[in-house]
Amino acid sequence: MIRYINFADSLSAWFGKAFAWLIVLMTLGTSYEVFVRYVLNKPTPWALDVSFIMYGTLFMMGGAYTLSRGQHVRGDFLYRTWQPKTQAKVDLVLYFLFFFPGILALIFAGWKYASRSWGYGEVSVNSPAGIPIFQFKTVLVAAGILLFIQGIAQVFRCIIAIRENRWMEAEEDVLETEDILIKKAHEAETGGHSL
């Protein structure tokens, strides 16, 4: 189980970090659009559609990575007070009741929409540029598959937590700025000893 969890976490992290670079492309594209629209008075017909496609792709392809790091939003005012074993039991039930059926629906419906879209070379109707969007619909399937793979890893995490009453945490690869500042402040107070 641990090998599978590490594999799924690594796969999710690779895709999440690779697609995170879309932020740079979105920034450049939006900056270019603002420049040509307001300085040159020649707006592009494609910028809005392309930014939607990139943002949607970023959001979808980052889902499995976010799940692997336990960063999805949850109403945990009760949950956080429970023992890890209890949390894992509840999570396990919810994965099978809601997560996997939803993800399977995403994969199968996404496949249907994507295959139709590829079949007739669908383009966006929101702009005169006719930006192709069939490739974007394929992202639904890819994101669903990644979430399914990561979901299995999360089930394995639940099983381990039920057995050991502790969560197997993912590798910490990104820290929030506030966490870095807290860690530095703590190290300064303790003379360099880490948390």
mmCIF file of N, CA, C and O in Angstrom, residues 1-69:
data_model
loop_
_atom_site.group_PDB
_atom_site.id
_atom_site.type_symbol
_atom_site.label_atom_id
_atom_site.label_comp_id
_atom_site.label_asym_id
_atom_site.label_seq_id
_atom_site.Cartn_x
_atom_site.Cartn_y
_atom_site.Cartn_z
ATOM 1 N N MET A 1 0.813 -1.193 0.000
ATOM 2 C CA MET A 1 0.000 0.000 0.000
ATOM 3 C C MET A 1 0.862 1.265 0.000
ATOM 4 O O MET A 1 0.534 2.224 -0.685
ATOM 5 N N ILE A 2 1.935 1.246 0.781
ATOM 6 C CA ILE A 2 2.781 2.434 0.885
ATOM 7 C C ILE A 2 3.445 2.745 -0.462
ATOM 8 O O ILE A 2 3.538 3.904 -0.859
ATOM 9 N N ARG A 3 3.867 1.700 -1.174
ATOM 10 C CA ARG A 3 4.474 1.924 -2.495
ATOM 11 C C ARG A 3 3.471 2.556 -3.456
ATOM 12 O O ARG A 3 3.815 3.446 -4.228
ATOM 13 N N TYR A 4 2.228 2.087 -3.396
ATOM 14 C CA TYR A 4 1.207 2.663 -4.273
ATOM 15 C C TYR A 4 0.937 4.116 -3.888
ATOM 16 O O TYR A 4 0.800 4.977 -4.768
ATOM 17 N N ILE A 5 0.851 4.392 -2.591
ATOM 18 C CA ILE A 5 0.620 5.767 -2.139
ATOM 19 C C ILE A 5 1.736 6.681 -2.640
ATOM 20 O O ILE A 5 1.477 7.771 -3.157
ATOM 21 N N ASN A 6 2.978 6.231 -2.497
ATOM 22 C CA ASN A 6 4.112 7.044 -2.963
ATOM 23 C C ASN A 6 4.066 7.251 -4.476
ATOM 24 O O ASN A 6 4.348 8.350 -4.975
ATOM 25 N N PHE A 7 3.685 6.189 -5.211
ATOM 26 C CA PHE A 7 3.555 6.303 -6.671
ATOM 27 C C PHE A 7 2.484 7.321 -7.032
ATOM 28 O O PHE A 7 2.705 8.223 -7.848
ATOM 29 N N ALA A 8 1.296 7.196 -6.432
ATOM 30 C CA ALA A 8 0.186 8.103 -6.745
ATOM 31 C C ALA A 8 0.523 9.535 -6.359
ATOM 32 O O ALA A 8 0.240 10.477 -7.122
ATOM 33 N N ASP A 9 1.129 9.724 -5.184
ATOM 34 C CA ASP A 9 1.523 11.070 -4.759
ATOM 35 C C ASP A 9 2.516 11.687 -5.739
ATOM 36 O O ASP A 9 2.418 12.868 -6.081
ATOM 37 N N SER A 10 3.486 10.896 -6.178
ATOM 38 C CA SER A 10 4.490 11.396 -7.126
ATOM 39 C C SER A 10 3.863 11.749 -8.470
ATOM 40 O O SER A 10 4.181 12.782 -9.064
ATOM 41 N N LEU A 11 2.974 10.883 -8.947
ATOM 42 C CA LEU A 11 2.294 11.135 -10.220
ATOM 43 C C LEU A 11 1.450 12.402 -10.137
ATOM 44 O O LEU A 11 1.523 13.270 -11.015
ATOM 45 N N SER A 12 0.683 12.524 -9.075
ATOM 46 C CA SER A 12 -0.162 13.708 -8.890
ATOM 47 C C SER A 12 0.678 14.975 -8.784
ATOM 48 O O SER A 12 0.330 16.018 -9.347
ATOM 49 N N ALA A 13 1.795 14.887 -8.047
ATOM 50 C CA ALA A 13 2.674 16.051 -7.895
ATOM 51 C C ALA A 13 3.282 16.450 -9.229
ATOM 52 O O ALA A 13 3.369 17.641 -9.553
ATOM 53 N N TRP A 14 3.699 15.468 -10.023
ATOM 54 C CA TRP A 14 4.306 15.774 -11.313
ATOM 55 C C TRP A 14 3.325 16.520 -12.203
ATOM 56 O O TRP A 14 3.653 17.563 -12.775
ATOM 57 N N PHE A 15 2.101 15.999 -12.318
ATOM 58 C CA PHE A 15 1.102 16.653 -13.159
ATOM 59 C C PHE A 15 0.702 18.017 -12.593
ATOM 60 O O PHE A 15 0.558 18.988 -13.342
ATOM 61 N N GLY A 16 0.504 18.094 -11.283
ATOM 62 C CA GLY A 16 0.118 19.359 -10.668
ATOM 63 C C GLY A 16 1.156 20.442 -10.897
ATOM 64 O O GLY A 16 0.827 21.579 -11.258
ATOM 65 N N LYS A 17 2.421 20.089 -10.717
ATOM 66 C CA LYS A 17 3.488 21.079 -10.895
ATOM 67 C C LYS A 17 3.710 21.416 -12.361
ATOM 68 O O LYS A 17 4.006 22.564 -12.704
ATOM 69 N N ALA A 18 3.564 20.433 -13.240
ATOM 70 C CA ALA A 18 3.729 20.696 -14.671
ATOM 71 C C ALA A 18 2.655 21.658 -15.172
ATOM 72 O O ALA A 18 2.957 22.629 -15.881
ATOM 73 N N PHE A 19 1.415 21.406 -14.791
ATOM 74 C CA PHE A 19 0.330 22.273 -15.256
ATOM 75 C C PHE A 19 0.277 23.603 -14.518
ATOM 76 O O PHE A 19 -0.365 24.538 -14.993
ATOM 77 N N ALA A 20 0.957 23.712 -13.386
ATOM 78 C CA ALA A 20 1.014 24.992 -12.670
ATOM 79 C C ALA A 20 1.697 26.067 -13.516
ATOM 80 O O ALA A 20 1.446 27.262 -13.328
ATOM 81 N N TRP A 21 2.534 25.651 -14.470
ATOM 82 C CA TRP A 21 3.205 26.620 -15.339
ATOM 83 C C TRP A 21 2.223 27.357 -16.241
ATOM 84 O O TRP A 21 2.574 28.382 -16.837
ATOM 85 N N LEU A 22 0.994 26.864 -16.312
ATOM 86 C CA LEU A 22 -0.016 27.594 -17.088
ATOM 87 C C LEU A 22 -0.273 28.982 -16.500
ATOM 88 O O LEU A 22 -0.712 29.881 -17.212
ATOM 89 N N ILE A 23 0.017 29.152 -15.213
ATOM 90 C CA ILE A 23 -0.151 30.470 -14.592
ATOM 91 C C ILE A 23 0.740 31.493 -15.295
ATOM 92 O O ILE A 23 0.321 32.628 -15.549
ATOM 93 N N VAL A 24 1.958 31.092 -15.617
ATOM 94 C CA VAL A 24 2.883 32.002 -16.299
ATOM 95 C C VAL A 24 2.341 32.348 -17.686
ATOM 96 O O VAL A 24 2.322 33.519 -18.091
ATOM 97 N N LEU A 25 1.864 31.326 -18.416
ATOM 98 C CA LEU A 25 1.309 31.582 -19.747
ATOM 99 C C LEU A 25 0.059 32.466 -19.678
ATOM 100 O O LEU A 25 -0.134 33.352 -20.516
ATOM 101 N N MET A 26 -0.784 32.219 -18.677
ATOM 102 C CA MET A 26 -1.976 33.056 -18.509
ATOM 103 C C MET A 26 -1.591 34.507 -18.226
ATOM 104 O O MET A 26 -2.202 35.442 -18.760
ATOM 105 N N THR A 27 -0.589 34.689 -17.393
ATOM 106 C CA THR A 27 -0.131 36.039 -17.053
ATOM 107 C C THR A 27 0.412 36.752 -18.291
ATOM 108 O O THR A 27 0.077 37.915 -18.547
ATOM 109 N N LEU A 28 1.233 36.033 -19.058
ATOM 110 C CA LEU A 28 1.788 36.632 -20.279
ATOM 111 C C LEU A 28 0.687 36.945 -21.288
ATOM 112 O O LEU A 28 0.673 38.025 -21.891
ATOM 113 N N GLY A 29 -0.243 36.012 -21.461
ATOM 114 C CA GLY A 29 -1.340 36.230 -22.414
ATOM 115 C C GLY A 29 -2.234 37.385 -22.018
ATOM 116 O O GLY A 29 -2.610 38.213 -22.860
ATOM 117 N N THR A 30 -2.554 37.463 -20.740
ATOM 118 C CA THR A 30 -3.404 38.559 -20.267
ATOM 119 C C THR A 30 -2.670 39.887 -20.367
ATOM 120 O O THR A 30 -3.260 40.906 -20.763
ATOM 121 N N SER A 31 -1.394 39.896 -20.033
ATOM 122 C CA SER A 31 -0.601 41.138 -20.148
ATOM 123 C C SER A 31 -0.537 41.596 -21.597
ATOM 124 O O SER A 31 -0.679 42.797 -21.886
ATOM 125 N N TYR A 32 -0.333 40.647 -22.490
ATOM 126 C CA TYR A 32 -0.297 40.993 -23.918
ATOM 127 C C TYR A 32 -1.637 41.578 -24.346
ATOM 128 O O TYR A 32 -1.690 42.606 -25.036
ATOM 129 N N GLU A 33 -2.725 40.938 -23.941
ATOM 130 C CA GLU A 33 -4.064 41.420 -24.310
ATOM 131 C C GLU A 33 -4.316 42.826 -23.772
ATOM 132 O O GLU A 33 -4.844 43.679 -24.487
ATOM 133 N N VAL A 34 -3.943 43.074 -22.522
ATOM 134 C CA VAL A 34 -4.133 44.414 -21.945
ATOM 135 C C VAL A 34 -3.326 45.441 -22.736
ATOM 136 O O VAL A 34 -3.826 46.527 -23.050
ATOM 137 N N PHE A 35 -2.092 45.090 -23.094
ATOM 138 C CA PHE A 35 -1.247 46.019 -23.851
ATOM 139 C C PHE A 35 -1.852 46.336 -25.216
ATOM 140 O O PHE A 35 -2.017 47.510 -25.580
ATOM 141 N N VAL A 36 -2.189 45.306 -25.985
ATOM 142 C CA VAL A 36 -2.698 45.579 -27.339
ATOM 143 C C VAL A 36 -4.091 46.203 -27.308
ATOM 144 O O VAL A 36 -4.447 46.968 -28.202
ATOM 145 N N ARG A 37 -4.873 45.907 -26.301
ATOM 146 C CA ARG A 37 -6.227 46.471 -26.214
ATOM 147 C C ARG A 37 -6.197 47.942 -25.828
ATOM 148 O O ARG A 37 -6.861 48.770 -26.455
ATOM 149 N N TYR A 38 -5.424 48.289 -24.789
ATOM 150 C CA TYR A 38 -5.490 49.649 -24.256
ATOM 151 C C TYR A 38 -4.402 50.580 -24.779
ATOM 152 O O TYR A 38 -4.590 51.793 -24.781
ATOM 153 N N VAL A 39 -3.285 50.024 -25.217
ATOM 154 C CA VAL A 39 -2.225 50.884 -25.741
ATOM 155 C C VAL A 39 -2.325 50.984 -27.265
ATOM 156 O O VAL A 39 -2.266 52.072 -27.837
ATOM 157 N N LEU A 40 -2.496 49.848 -27.933
ATOM 158 C CA LEU A 40 -2.547 49.842 -29.396
ATOM 159 C C LEU A 40 -3.971 49.906 -29.942
ATOM 160 O O LEU A 40 -4.160 50.036 -31.159
ATOM 161 N N ASN A 41 -4.952 49.777 -29.063
ATOM 162 C CA ASN A 41 -6.362 49.786 -29.454
ATOM 163 C C ASN A 41 -6.684 48.714 -30.504
ATOM 164 O O ASN A 41 -7.430 48.943 -31.445
ATOM 165 N N LYS A 42 -6.081 47.530 -30.349
ATOM 166 C CA LYS A 42 -6.314 46.407 -31.262
ATOM 167 C C LYS A 42 -6.522 45.129 -30.447
ATOM 168 O O LYS A 42 -5.640 44.269 -30.363
ATOM 169 N N PRO A 43 -7.681 44.980 -29.829
ATOM 170 C CA PRO A 43 -7.914 43.781 -28.997
ATOM 171 C C PRO A 43 -7.865 42.498 -29.827
ATOM 172 O O PRO A 43 -8.171 42.498 -31.016
ATOM 173 N N THR A 44 -7.465 41.428 -29.168
ATOM 174 C CA THR A 44 -7.392 40.133 -29.847
ATOM 175 C C THR A 44 -8.740 39.418 -29.718
ATOM 176 O O THR A 44 -9.440 39.586 -28.730
ATOM 177 N N PRO A 45 -9.082 38.601 -30.701
ATOM 178 C CA PRO A 45 -10.335 37.843 -30.598
ATOM 179 C C PRO A 45 -10.183 36.537 -29.821
ATOM 180 O O PRO A 45 -11.160 35.849 -29.581
ATOM 181 N N TRP A 46 -8.963 36.206 -29.404
ATOM 182 C CA TRP A 46 -8.710 34.886 -28.819
ATOM 183 C C TRP A 46 -8.359 34.897 -27.341
ATOM 184 O O TRP A 46 -8.418 33.872 -26.677
ATOM 185 N N ALA A 47 -7.975 36.019 -26.775
ATOM 186 C CA ALA A 47 -7.399 36.061 -25.423
ATOM 187 C C ALA A 47 -8.343 35.535 -24.344
ATOM 188 O O ALA A 47 -7.929 34.780 -23.465
ATOM 189 N N LEU A 48 -9.603 35.907 -24.394
ATOM 190 C CA LEU A 48 -10.539 35.487 -23.358
ATOM 191 C C LEU A 48 -10.718 33.963 -23.367
ATOM 192 O O LEU A 48 -10.641 33.312 -22.318
ATOM 193 N N ASP A 49 -10.938 33.402 -24.549
ATOM 194 C CA ASP A 49 -11.113 31.946 -24.640
ATOM 195 C C ASP A 49 -9.870 31.193 -24.179
ATOM 196 O O ASP A 49 -9.960 30.207 -23.451
ATOM 197 N N VAL A 50 -8.717 31.654 -24.609
ATOM 198 C CA VAL A 50 -7.475 30.967 -24.240
ATOM 199 C C VAL A 50 -7.244 31.039 -22.737
ATOM 200 O O VAL A 50 -6.836 30.057 -22.115
ATOM 201 N N SER A 51 -7.547 32.174 -22.116
ATOM 202 C CA SER A 51 -7.365 32.262 -20.666
ATOM 203 C C SER A 51 -8.348 31.352 -19.941
ATOM 204 O O SER A 51 -7.992 30.726 -18.945
ATOM 205 N N PHE A 52 -9.585 31.241 -20.430
ATOM 206 C CA PHE A 52 -10.549 30.302 -19.839
ATOM 207 C C PHE A 52 -10.051 28.868 -19.946
ATOM 208 O O PHE A 52 -10.126 28.090 -18.996
ATOM 209 N N ILE A 53 -9.552 28.515 -21.122
ATOM 210 C CA ILE A 53 -9.068 27.148 -21.341
ATOM 211 C C ILE A 53 -7.884 26.841 -20.425
ATOM 212 O O ILE A 53 -7.834 25.789 -19.788
ATOM 213 N N MET A 54 -6.950 27.771 -20.334
ATOM 214 C CA MET A 54 -5.777 27.532 -19.491
ATOM 215 C C MET A 54 -6.150 27.470 -18.013
ATOM 216 O O MET A 54 -5.656 26.614 -17.278
ATOM 217 N N TYR A 55 -7.029 28.357 -17.569
ATOM 218 C CA TYR A 55 -7.420 28.341 -16.160
ATOM 219 C C TYR A 55 -8.183 27.056 -15.835
ATOM 220 O O TYR A 55 -7.932 26.422 -14.801
ATOM 221 N N GLY A 56 -9.092 26.661 -16.689
ATOM 222 C CA GLY A 56 -9.831 25.421 -16.465
ATOM 223 C C GLY A 56 -8.919 24.212 -16.440
ATOM 224 O O GLY A 56 -9.070 23.307 -15.605
ATOM 225 N N THR A 57 -7.944 24.180 -17.338
ATOM 226 C CA THR A 57 -6.982 23.077 -17.373
ATOM 227 C C THR A 57 -6.149 23.052 -16.104
ATOM 228 O O THR A 57 -5.951 21.991 -15.502
ATOM 229 N N LEU A 58 -5.674 24.208 -15.687
ATOM 230 C CA LEU A 58 -4.900 24.308 -14.452
ATOM 231 C C LEU A 58 -5.707 23.797 -13.263
ATOM 232 O O LEU A 58 -5.224 23.007 -12.449
ATOM 233 N N PHE A 59 -6.943 24.239 -13.160
ATOM 234 C CA PHE A 59 -7.816 23.849 -12.060
ATOM 235 C C PHE A 59 -8.067 22.337 -12.056
ATOM 236 O O PHE A 59 -7.947 21.678 -11.025
ATOM 237 N N MET A 60 -8.387 21.792 -13.213
ATOM 238 C CA MET A 60 -8.705 20.360 -13.295
ATOM 239 C C MET A 60 -7.474 19.486 -13.050
ATOM 240 O O MET A 60 -7.537 18.505 -12.314
ATOM 241 N N MET A 61 -6.360 19.840 -13.648
ATOM 242 C CA MET A 61 -5.171 18.994 -13.554
ATOM 243 C C MET A 61 -4.460 19.143 -12.213
ATOM 244 O O MET A 61 -3.599 18.341 -11.879
ATOM 245 N N GLY A 62 -4.816 20.141 -11.437
ATOM 246 C CA GLY A 62 -4.251 20.289 -10.098
ATOM 247 C C GLY A 62 -5.063 19.587 -9.025
ATOM 248 O O GLY A 62 -4.649 19.531 -7.869
ATOM 249 N N GLY A 63 -6.198 19.025 -9.383
ATOM 250 C CA GLY A 63 -7.086 18.407 -8.402
ATOM 251 C C GLY A 63 -6.478 17.225 -7.669
ATOM 252 O O GLY A 63 -6.590 17.116 -6.443
ATOM 253 N N ALA A 64 -5.835 16.325 -8.403
ATOM 254 C CA ALA A 64 -5.246 15.141 -7.772
ATOM 255 C C ALA A 64 -4.087 15.533 -6.858
ATOM 256 O O ALA A 64 -3.911 14.962 -5.777
ATOM 257 N N TYR A 65 -3.292 16.512 -7.284
ATOM 258 C CA TYR A 65 -2.187 16.990 -6.463
ATOM 259 C C TYR A 65 -2.716 17.592 -5.159
ATOM 260 O O TYR A 65 -2.209 17.324 -4.072
ATOM 261 N N THR A 66 -3.772 18.386 -5.277
ATOM 262 C CA THR A 66 -4.383 18.996 -4.099
ATOM 263 C C THR A 66 -4.926 17.933 -3.157
ATOM 264 O O THR A 66 -4.749 18.012 -1.938
ATOM 265 N N LEU A 67 -5.555 16.901 -3.717
ATOM 266 C CA LEU A 67 -6.069 15.800 -2.904
ATOM 267 C C LEU A 67 -4.930 15.068 -2.195
ATOM 268 O O LEU A 67 -5.033 14.737 -1.008
ATOM 269 N N SER A 68 -3.838 14.841 -2.900
ATOM 270 C CA SER A 68 -2.714 14.106 -2.302
ATOM 271 C C SER A 68 -2.105 14.846 -1.118
ATOM 272 O O SER A 68 -1.552 14.236 -0.212
ATOM 273 N N ARG A 69 -2.214 16.168 -1.124
ATOM 274 C CA ARG A 69 -1.647 16.976 -0.041
ATOM 275 C C ARG A 69 -2.682 17.330 1.027
ATOM 276 O O ARG A 69 -2.404 18.093 1.941
#
